[in-house]
Each structure stands twice: as structure tokens, then as C-alpha cells.
Amino acid sequence: MIEKVNLNDVPKKAMNEIHGEKVLYQIVWRFTPKAEMLKSFRGVARLTVPPGETNLMHNHAKEEQIYIVLSGSGEIQVGEERAPAGPGDVVYLPANVPHGFFNTGDKPAVILNIGAGVA
């Protein structure tokens, strides 16, 4: 059976307690996959970060992530380092290292977030 989700069908919600009230998240998948190769897979989310906003510096003790910038521009901070990020950029976020995206552009930034658990 094919498991498929269309982003247009996934509600957008703010995750105020961790990421601020203006950044919208669409949690696409949050489950434990059956396939052996995906045992550590945690989920996929799409973030929409308005101009001038951030998803705040935060960390995940037992999850590493990849951010893929789909549109918009800004800066990504991982630990103490900060770098420009724009469409096509893929950034690895290690577990338990503070990170955040800061929209420095004039359009919303859209980011695909893929997470995997670590021991």
C-alpha cells in the first residue's frame, strides 16, 4: 500500500512553546516506519517562517534533522555558527546542538524538515 500525504491537506499550526507563535508547522508524518532502513525515521514537517521571524534557537536531545530550504532566504544557526541559507540549501542539524532559522528576507521562507532518532 502506498502511503501518501499532500501538503495542501495538512493543517498549519504554530508550535508556540518551542518555536515562537508566528512560525507555522505542517507535521506531515510522525510515526515509526515498518521498513528496516527507516527504523530511526521520526517525521517530516514543512515550516513557514514569515519575514523577520525565527523558529527560535532550540535543540532535540535524541533527534538529528535535515533542513532543506525550498523558498525564501535567511540565516541558519547551528551551535555558534551562522550562515546564509536559501533555496536548494540542505543543512544537517546534529542531535543536542542548538539550531534555528532566521528569515532575513522579505518573503516567507519555506523549509522541509526531516528528522531521525539517535540512540
mmCIF file with all atom_site columns, C-alpha atoms in Angstrom:
data_model
loop_
_atom_site.group_PDB
_atom_site.id
_atom_site.type_symbol
_atom_site.label_atom_id
_atom_site.label_alt_id
_atom_site.label_comp_id
_atom_site.label_asym_id
_atom_site.label_entity_id
_atom_site.label_seq_id
_atom_site.pdbx_PDB_ins_code
_atom_site.Cartn_x
_atom_site.Cartn_y
_atom_site.Cartn_z
_atom_site.occupancy
_atom_site.B_iso_or_equiv
_atom_site.pdbx_formal_charge
_atom_site.auth_seq_id
_atom_site.auth_comp_id
_atom_site.auth_asym_id
_atom_site.auth_atom_id
_atom_site.pdbx_PDB_model_num
ATOM 1   C CA . MET A 1 1   ? 0.000  0.000  0.000  1.00 0.00 ? 1   MET A CA 1
ATOM 2   C CA . ILE A 1 2   ? 1.305  3.470  -0.896 1.00 0.00 ? 2   ILE A CA 1
ATOM 3   C CA . GLU A 1 3   ? 1.351  5.922  1.992  1.00 0.00 ? 3   GLU A CA 1
ATOM 4   C CA . LYS A 1 4   ? 0.917  9.412  0.553  1.00 0.00 ? 4   LYS A CA 1
ATOM 5   C CA . VAL A 1 5   ? 0.126  12.816 2.006  1.00 0.00 ? 5   VAL A CA 1
ATOM 6   C CA . ASN A 1 6   ? -0.436 16.075 0.139  1.00 0.00 ? 6   ASN A CA 1
ATOM 7   C CA . LEU A 1 7   ? 0.901  19.141 1.948  1.00 0.00 ? 7   LEU A CA 1
ATOM 8   C CA . ASN A 1 8   ? -2.195 21.086 0.907  1.00 0.00 ? 8   ASN A CA 1
ATOM 9   C CA . ASP A 1 9   ? -4.259 18.742 3.103  1.00 0.00 ? 9   ASP A CA 1
ATOM 10  C CA . VAL A 1 10  ? -2.113 19.129 6.222  1.00 0.00 ? 10  VAL A CA 1
ATOM 11  C CA . PRO A 1 11  ? -3.210 21.865 8.649  1.00 0.00 ? 11  PRO A CA 1
ATOM 12  C CA . LYS A 1 12  ? -0.723 24.582 9.586  1.00 0.00 ? 12  LYS A CA 1
ATOM 13  C CA . LYS A 1 13  ? -0.207 25.245 13.274 1.00 0.00 ? 13  LYS A CA 1
ATOM 14  C CA . ALA A 1 14  ? 2.045  27.318 15.469 1.00 0.00 ? 14  ALA A CA 1
ATOM 15  C CA . MET A 1 15  ? 4.241  25.496 17.961 1.00 0.00 ? 15  MET A CA 1
ATOM 16  C CA . ASN A 1 16  ? 4.447  28.415 20.385 1.00 0.00 ? 16  ASN A CA 1
ATOM 17  C CA . GLU A 1 17  ? 6.119  26.665 23.295 1.00 0.00 ? 17  GLU A CA 1
ATOM 18  C CA . ILE A 1 18  ? 9.293  25.892 21.336 1.00 0.00 ? 18  ILE A CA 1
ATOM 19  C CA . HIS A 1 19  ? 9.335  27.779 18.050 1.00 0.00 ? 19  HIS A CA 1
ATOM 20  C CA . GLY A 1 20  ? 7.503  31.073 18.515 1.00 0.00 ? 20  GLY A CA 1
ATOM 21  C CA . GLU A 1 21  ? 3.955  31.998 17.622 1.00 0.00 ? 21  GLU A CA 1
ATOM 22  C CA . LYS A 1 22  ? 4.360  33.174 14.025 1.00 0.00 ? 22  LYS A CA 1
ATOM 23  C CA . VAL A 1 23  ? 6.234  30.205 12.539 1.00 0.00 ? 23  VAL A CA 1
ATOM 24  C CA . LEU A 1 24  ? 3.784  27.679 11.101 1.00 0.00 ? 24  LEU A CA 1
ATOM 25  C CA . TYR A 1 25  ? 4.481  23.955 11.030 1.00 0.00 ? 25  TYR A CA 1
ATOM 26  C CA . GLN A 1 26  ? 2.831  21.249 8.978  1.00 0.00 ? 26  GLN A CA 1
ATOM 27  C CA . ILE A 1 27  ? 3.641  17.878 10.534 1.00 0.00 ? 27  ILE A CA 1
ATOM 28  C CA . VAL A 1 28  ? 3.432  15.587 7.533  1.00 0.00 ? 28  VAL A CA 1
ATOM 29  C CA . TRP A 1 29  ? 4.473  12.279 9.082  1.00 0.00 ? 29  TRP A CA 1
ATOM 30  C CA . ARG A 1 30  ? 5.209  11.414 12.674 1.00 0.00 ? 30  ARG A CA 1
ATOM 31  C CA . PHE A 1 31  ? 5.334  7.653  13.029 1.00 0.00 ? 31  PHE A CA 1
ATOM 32  C CA . THR A 1 32  ? 7.572  4.614  13.344 1.00 0.00 ? 32  THR A CA 1
ATOM 33  C CA . PRO A 1 33  ? 8.041  3.138  9.878  1.00 0.00 ? 33  PRO A CA 1
ATOM 34  C CA . LYS A 1 34  ? 7.835  -0.559 9.169  1.00 0.00 ? 34  LYS A CA 1
ATOM 35  C CA . ALA A 1 35  ? 10.795 -0.651 6.771  1.00 0.00 ? 35  ALA A CA 1
ATOM 36  C CA . GLU A 1 36  ? 14.081 -1.712 8.362  1.00 0.00 ? 36  GLU A CA 1
ATOM 37  C CA . MET A 1 37  ? 16.039 1.023  6.581  1.00 0.00 ? 37  MET A CA 1
ATOM 38  C CA . LEU A 1 38  ? 13.828 3.698  8.145  1.00 0.00 ? 38  LEU A CA 1
ATOM 39  C CA . LYS A 1 39  ? 13.752 2.474  11.759 1.00 0.00 ? 39  LYS A CA 1
ATOM 40  C CA . SER A 1 40  ? 15.184 5.746  13.059 1.00 0.00 ? 40  SER A CA 1
ATOM 41  C CA . PHE A 1 41  ? 12.919 7.971  10.907 1.00 0.00 ? 41  PHE A CA 1
ATOM 42  C CA . ARG A 1 42  ? 10.915 10.373 13.090 1.00 0.00 ? 42  ARG A CA 1
ATOM 43  C CA . GLY A 1 43  ? 8.984  12.540 10.689 1.00 0.00 ? 43  GLY A CA 1
ATOM 44  C CA . VAL A 1 44  ? 8.711  15.215 8.036  1.00 0.00 ? 44  VAL A CA 1
ATOM 45  C CA . ALA A 1 45  ? 7.430  18.740 8.570  1.00 0.00 ? 45  ALA A CA 1
ATOM 46  C CA . ARG A 1 46  ? 7.169  21.865 6.455  1.00 0.00 ? 46  ARG A CA 1
ATOM 47  C CA . LEU A 1 47  ? 7.993  25.132 8.230  1.00 0.00 ? 47  LEU A CA 1
ATOM 48  C CA . THR A 1 48  ? 6.803  28.519 7.019  1.00 0.00 ? 48  THR A CA 1
ATOM 49  C CA . VAL A 1 49  ? 8.846  31.308 8.609  1.00 0.00 ? 49  VAL A CA 1
ATOM 50  C CA . PRO A 1 50  ? 7.479  34.832 7.952  1.00 0.00 ? 50  PRO A CA 1
ATOM 51  C CA . PRO A 1 51  ? 9.873  37.695 7.092  1.00 0.00 ? 51  PRO A CA 1
ATOM 52  C CA . GLY A 1 52  ? 11.712 38.937 10.164 1.00 0.00 ? 52  GLY A CA 1
ATOM 53  C CA . GLU A 1 53  ? 10.765 35.875 12.222 1.00 0.00 ? 53  GLU A CA 1
ATOM 54  C CA . THR A 1 54  ? 12.612 32.835 13.550 1.00 0.00 ? 54  THR A CA 1
ATOM 55  C CA . ASN A 1 55  ? 11.743 29.368 14.809 1.00 0.00 ? 55  ASN A CA 1
ATOM 56  C CA . LEU A 1 56  ? 13.917 30.232 17.818 1.00 0.00 ? 56  LEU A CA 1
ATOM 57  C CA . MET A 1 57  ? 17.107 28.517 18.886 1.00 0.00 ? 57  MET A CA 1
ATOM 58  C CA . HIS A 1 58  ? 16.267 25.062 20.215 1.00 0.00 ? 58  HIS A CA 1
ATOM 59  C CA . ASN A 1 59  ? 17.645 21.543 20.247 1.00 0.00 ? 59  ASN A CA 1
ATOM 60  C CA . HIS A 1 60  ? 16.444 17.946 20.166 1.00 0.00 ? 60  HIS A CA 1
ATOM 61  C CA . ALA A 1 61  ? 18.294 15.643 22.564 1.00 0.00 ? 61  ALA A CA 1
ATOM 62  C CA . LYS A 1 62  ? 17.565 12.442 20.654 1.00 0.00 ? 62  LYS A CA 1
ATOM 63  C CA . GLU A 1 63  ? 16.838 13.603 17.122 1.00 0.00 ? 63  GLU A CA 1
ATOM 64  C CA . GLU A 1 64  ? 19.050 14.792 14.288 1.00 0.00 ? 64  GLU A CA 1
ATOM 65  C CA . GLN A 1 65  ? 17.460 16.733 11.447 1.00 0.00 ? 65  GLN A CA 1
ATOM 66  C CA . ILE A 1 66  ? 17.993 17.965 7.943  1.00 0.00 ? 66  ILE A CA 1
ATOM 67  C CA . TYR A 1 67  ? 16.593 21.330 6.833  1.00 0.00 ? 67  TYR A CA 1
ATOM 68  C CA . ILE A 1 68  ? 16.027 21.775 3.100  1.00 0.00 ? 68  ILE A CA 1
ATOM 69  C CA . VAL A 1 69  ? 15.275 25.390 2.150  1.00 0.00 ? 69  VAL A CA 1
ATOM 70  C CA . LEU A 1 70  ? 12.586 25.318 -0.539 1.00 0.00 ? 70  LEU A CA 1
ATOM 71  C CA . SER A 1 71  ? 11.993 29.067 -0.913 1.00 0.00 ? 71  SER A CA 1
ATOM 72  C CA . GLY A 1 72  ? 12.813 32.363 0.751  1.00 0.00 ? 72  GLY A CA 1
ATOM 73  C CA . SER A 1 73  ? 16.090 33.278 2.376  1.00 0.00 ? 73  SER A CA 1
ATOM 74  C CA . GLY A 1 74  ? 17.648 33.802 5.733  1.00 0.00 ? 74  GLY A CA 1
ATOM 75  C CA . GLU A 1 75  ? 20.327 32.524 8.027  1.00 0.00 ? 75  GLU A CA 1
ATOM 76  C CA . ILE A 1 76  ? 20.693 29.141 9.693  1.00 0.00 ? 76  ILE A CA 1
ATOM 77  C CA . GLN A 1 77  ? 22.481 28.868 13.005 1.00 0.00 ? 77  GLN A CA 1
ATOM 78  C CA . VAL A 1 78  ? 23.917 25.561 14.220 1.00 0.00 ? 78  VAL A CA 1
ATOM 79  C CA . GLY A 1 79  ? 25.679 25.824 17.559 1.00 0.00 ? 79  GLY A CA 1
ATOM 80  C CA . GLU A 1 80  ? 27.725 29.026 17.470 1.00 0.00 ? 80  GLU A CA 1
ATOM 81  C CA . GLU A 1 81  ? 28.000 29.181 13.661 1.00 0.00 ? 81  GLU A CA 1
ATOM 82  C CA . ARG A 1 82  ? 25.625 31.126 11.420 1.00 0.00 ? 82  ARG A CA 1
ATOM 83  C CA . ALA A 1 83  ? 25.498 31.024 7.610  1.00 0.00 ? 83  ALA A CA 1
ATOM 84  C CA . PRO A 1 84  ? 23.250 32.344 4.815  1.00 0.00 ? 84  PRO A CA 1
ATOM 85  C CA . ALA A 1 85  ? 20.624 29.876 3.600  1.00 0.00 ? 85  ALA A CA 1
ATOM 86  C CA . GLY A 1 86  ? 18.432 29.989 0.507  1.00 0.00 ? 86  GLY A CA 1
ATOM 87  C CA . PRO A 1 87  ? 16.577 27.780 -1.970 1.00 0.00 ? 87  PRO A CA 1
ATOM 88  C CA . GLY A 1 88  ? 18.321 24.471 -2.530 1.00 0.00 ? 88  GLY A CA 1
ATOM 89  C CA . ASP A 1 89  ? 20.469 24.633 0.599  1.00 0.00 ? 89  ASP A CA 1
ATOM 90  C CA . VAL A 1 90  ? 20.492 21.456 2.695  1.00 0.00 ? 90  VAL A CA 1
ATOM 91  C CA . VAL A 1 91  ? 21.742 21.724 6.287  1.00 0.00 ? 91  VAL A CA 1
ATOM 92  C CA . TYR A 1 92  ? 22.485 18.884 8.725  1.00 0.00 ? 92  TYR A CA 1
ATOM 93  C CA . LEU A 1 93  ? 21.465 19.560 12.346 1.00 0.00 ? 93  LEU A CA 1
ATOM 94  C CA . PRO A 1 94  ? 23.138 17.193 14.842 1.00 0.00 ? 94  PRO A CA 1
ATOM 95  C CA . ALA A 1 95  ? 21.248 15.919 17.877 1.00 0.00 ? 95  ALA A CA 1
ATOM 96  C CA . ASN A 1 96  ? 21.515 18.014 21.036 1.00 0.00 ? 96  ASN A CA 1
ATOM 97  C CA . VAL A 1 97  ? 23.071 21.018 19.241 1.00 0.00 ? 97  VAL A CA 1
ATOM 98  C CA . PRO A 1 98  ? 21.083 24.291 19.388 1.00 0.00 ? 98  PRO A CA 1
ATOM 99  C CA . HIS A 1 99  ? 19.852 25.436 15.983 1.00 0.00 ? 99  HIS A CA 1
ATOM 100 C CA . GLY A 1 100 ? 17.424 27.902 14.435 1.00 0.00 ? 100 GLY A CA 1
ATOM 101 C CA . PHE A 1 101 ? 16.399 29.546 11.162 1.00 0.00 ? 101 PHE A CA 1
ATOM 102 C CA . PHE A 1 102 ? 16.191 33.340 10.934 1.00 0.00 ? 102 PHE A CA 1
ATOM 103 C CA . ASN A 1 103 ? 14.260 34.810 7.991  1.00 0.00 ? 103 ASN A CA 1
ATOM 104 C CA . THR A 1 104 ? 16.210 37.882 6.909  1.00 0.00 ? 104 THR A CA 1
ATOM 105 C CA . GLY A 1 105 ? 14.397 38.212 3.580  1.00 0.00 ? 105 GLY A CA 1
ATOM 106 C CA . ASP A 1 106 ? 11.209 39.983 2.540  1.00 0.00 ? 106 ASP A CA 1
ATOM 107 C CA . LYS A 1 107 ? 9.217  36.820 1.690  1.00 0.00 ? 107 LYS A CA 1
ATOM 108 C CA . PRO A 1 108 ? 8.198  33.801 3.775  1.00 0.00 ? 108 PRO A CA 1
ATOM 109 C CA . ALA A 1 109 ? 10.856 31.097 3.961  1.00 0.00 ? 109 ALA A CA 1
ATOM 110 C CA . VAL A 1 110 ? 9.629  27.542 3.452  1.00 0.00 ? 110 VAL A CA 1
ATOM 111 C CA . ILE A 1 111 ? 11.761 24.734 4.855  1.00 0.00 ? 111 ILE A CA 1
ATOM 112 C CA . LEU A 1 112 ? 11.349 20.971 4.689  1.00 0.00 ? 112 LEU A CA 1
ATOM 113 C CA . ASN A 1 113 ? 12.450 19.363 7.965  1.00 0.00 ? 113 ASN A CA 1
ATOM 114 C CA . ILE A 1 114 ? 13.326 15.650 8.079  1.00 0.00 ? 114 ILE A CA 1
ATOM 115 C CA . GLY A 1 115 ? 14.086 14.085 11.458 1.00 0.00 ? 115 GLY A CA 1
ATOM 116 C CA . ALA A 1 116 ? 15.668 10.821 12.595 1.00 0.00 ? 116 ALA A CA 1
ATOM 117 C CA . GLY A 1 117 ? 16.187 9.463  16.091 1.00 0.00 ? 117 GLY A CA 1
ATOM 118 C CA . VAL A 1 118 ? 19.575 8.691  17.582 1.00 0.00 ? 118 VAL A CA 1
ATOM 119 C CA . ALA A 1 119 ? 20.495 6.386  20.442 1.00 0.00 ? 119 ALA A CA 1
#
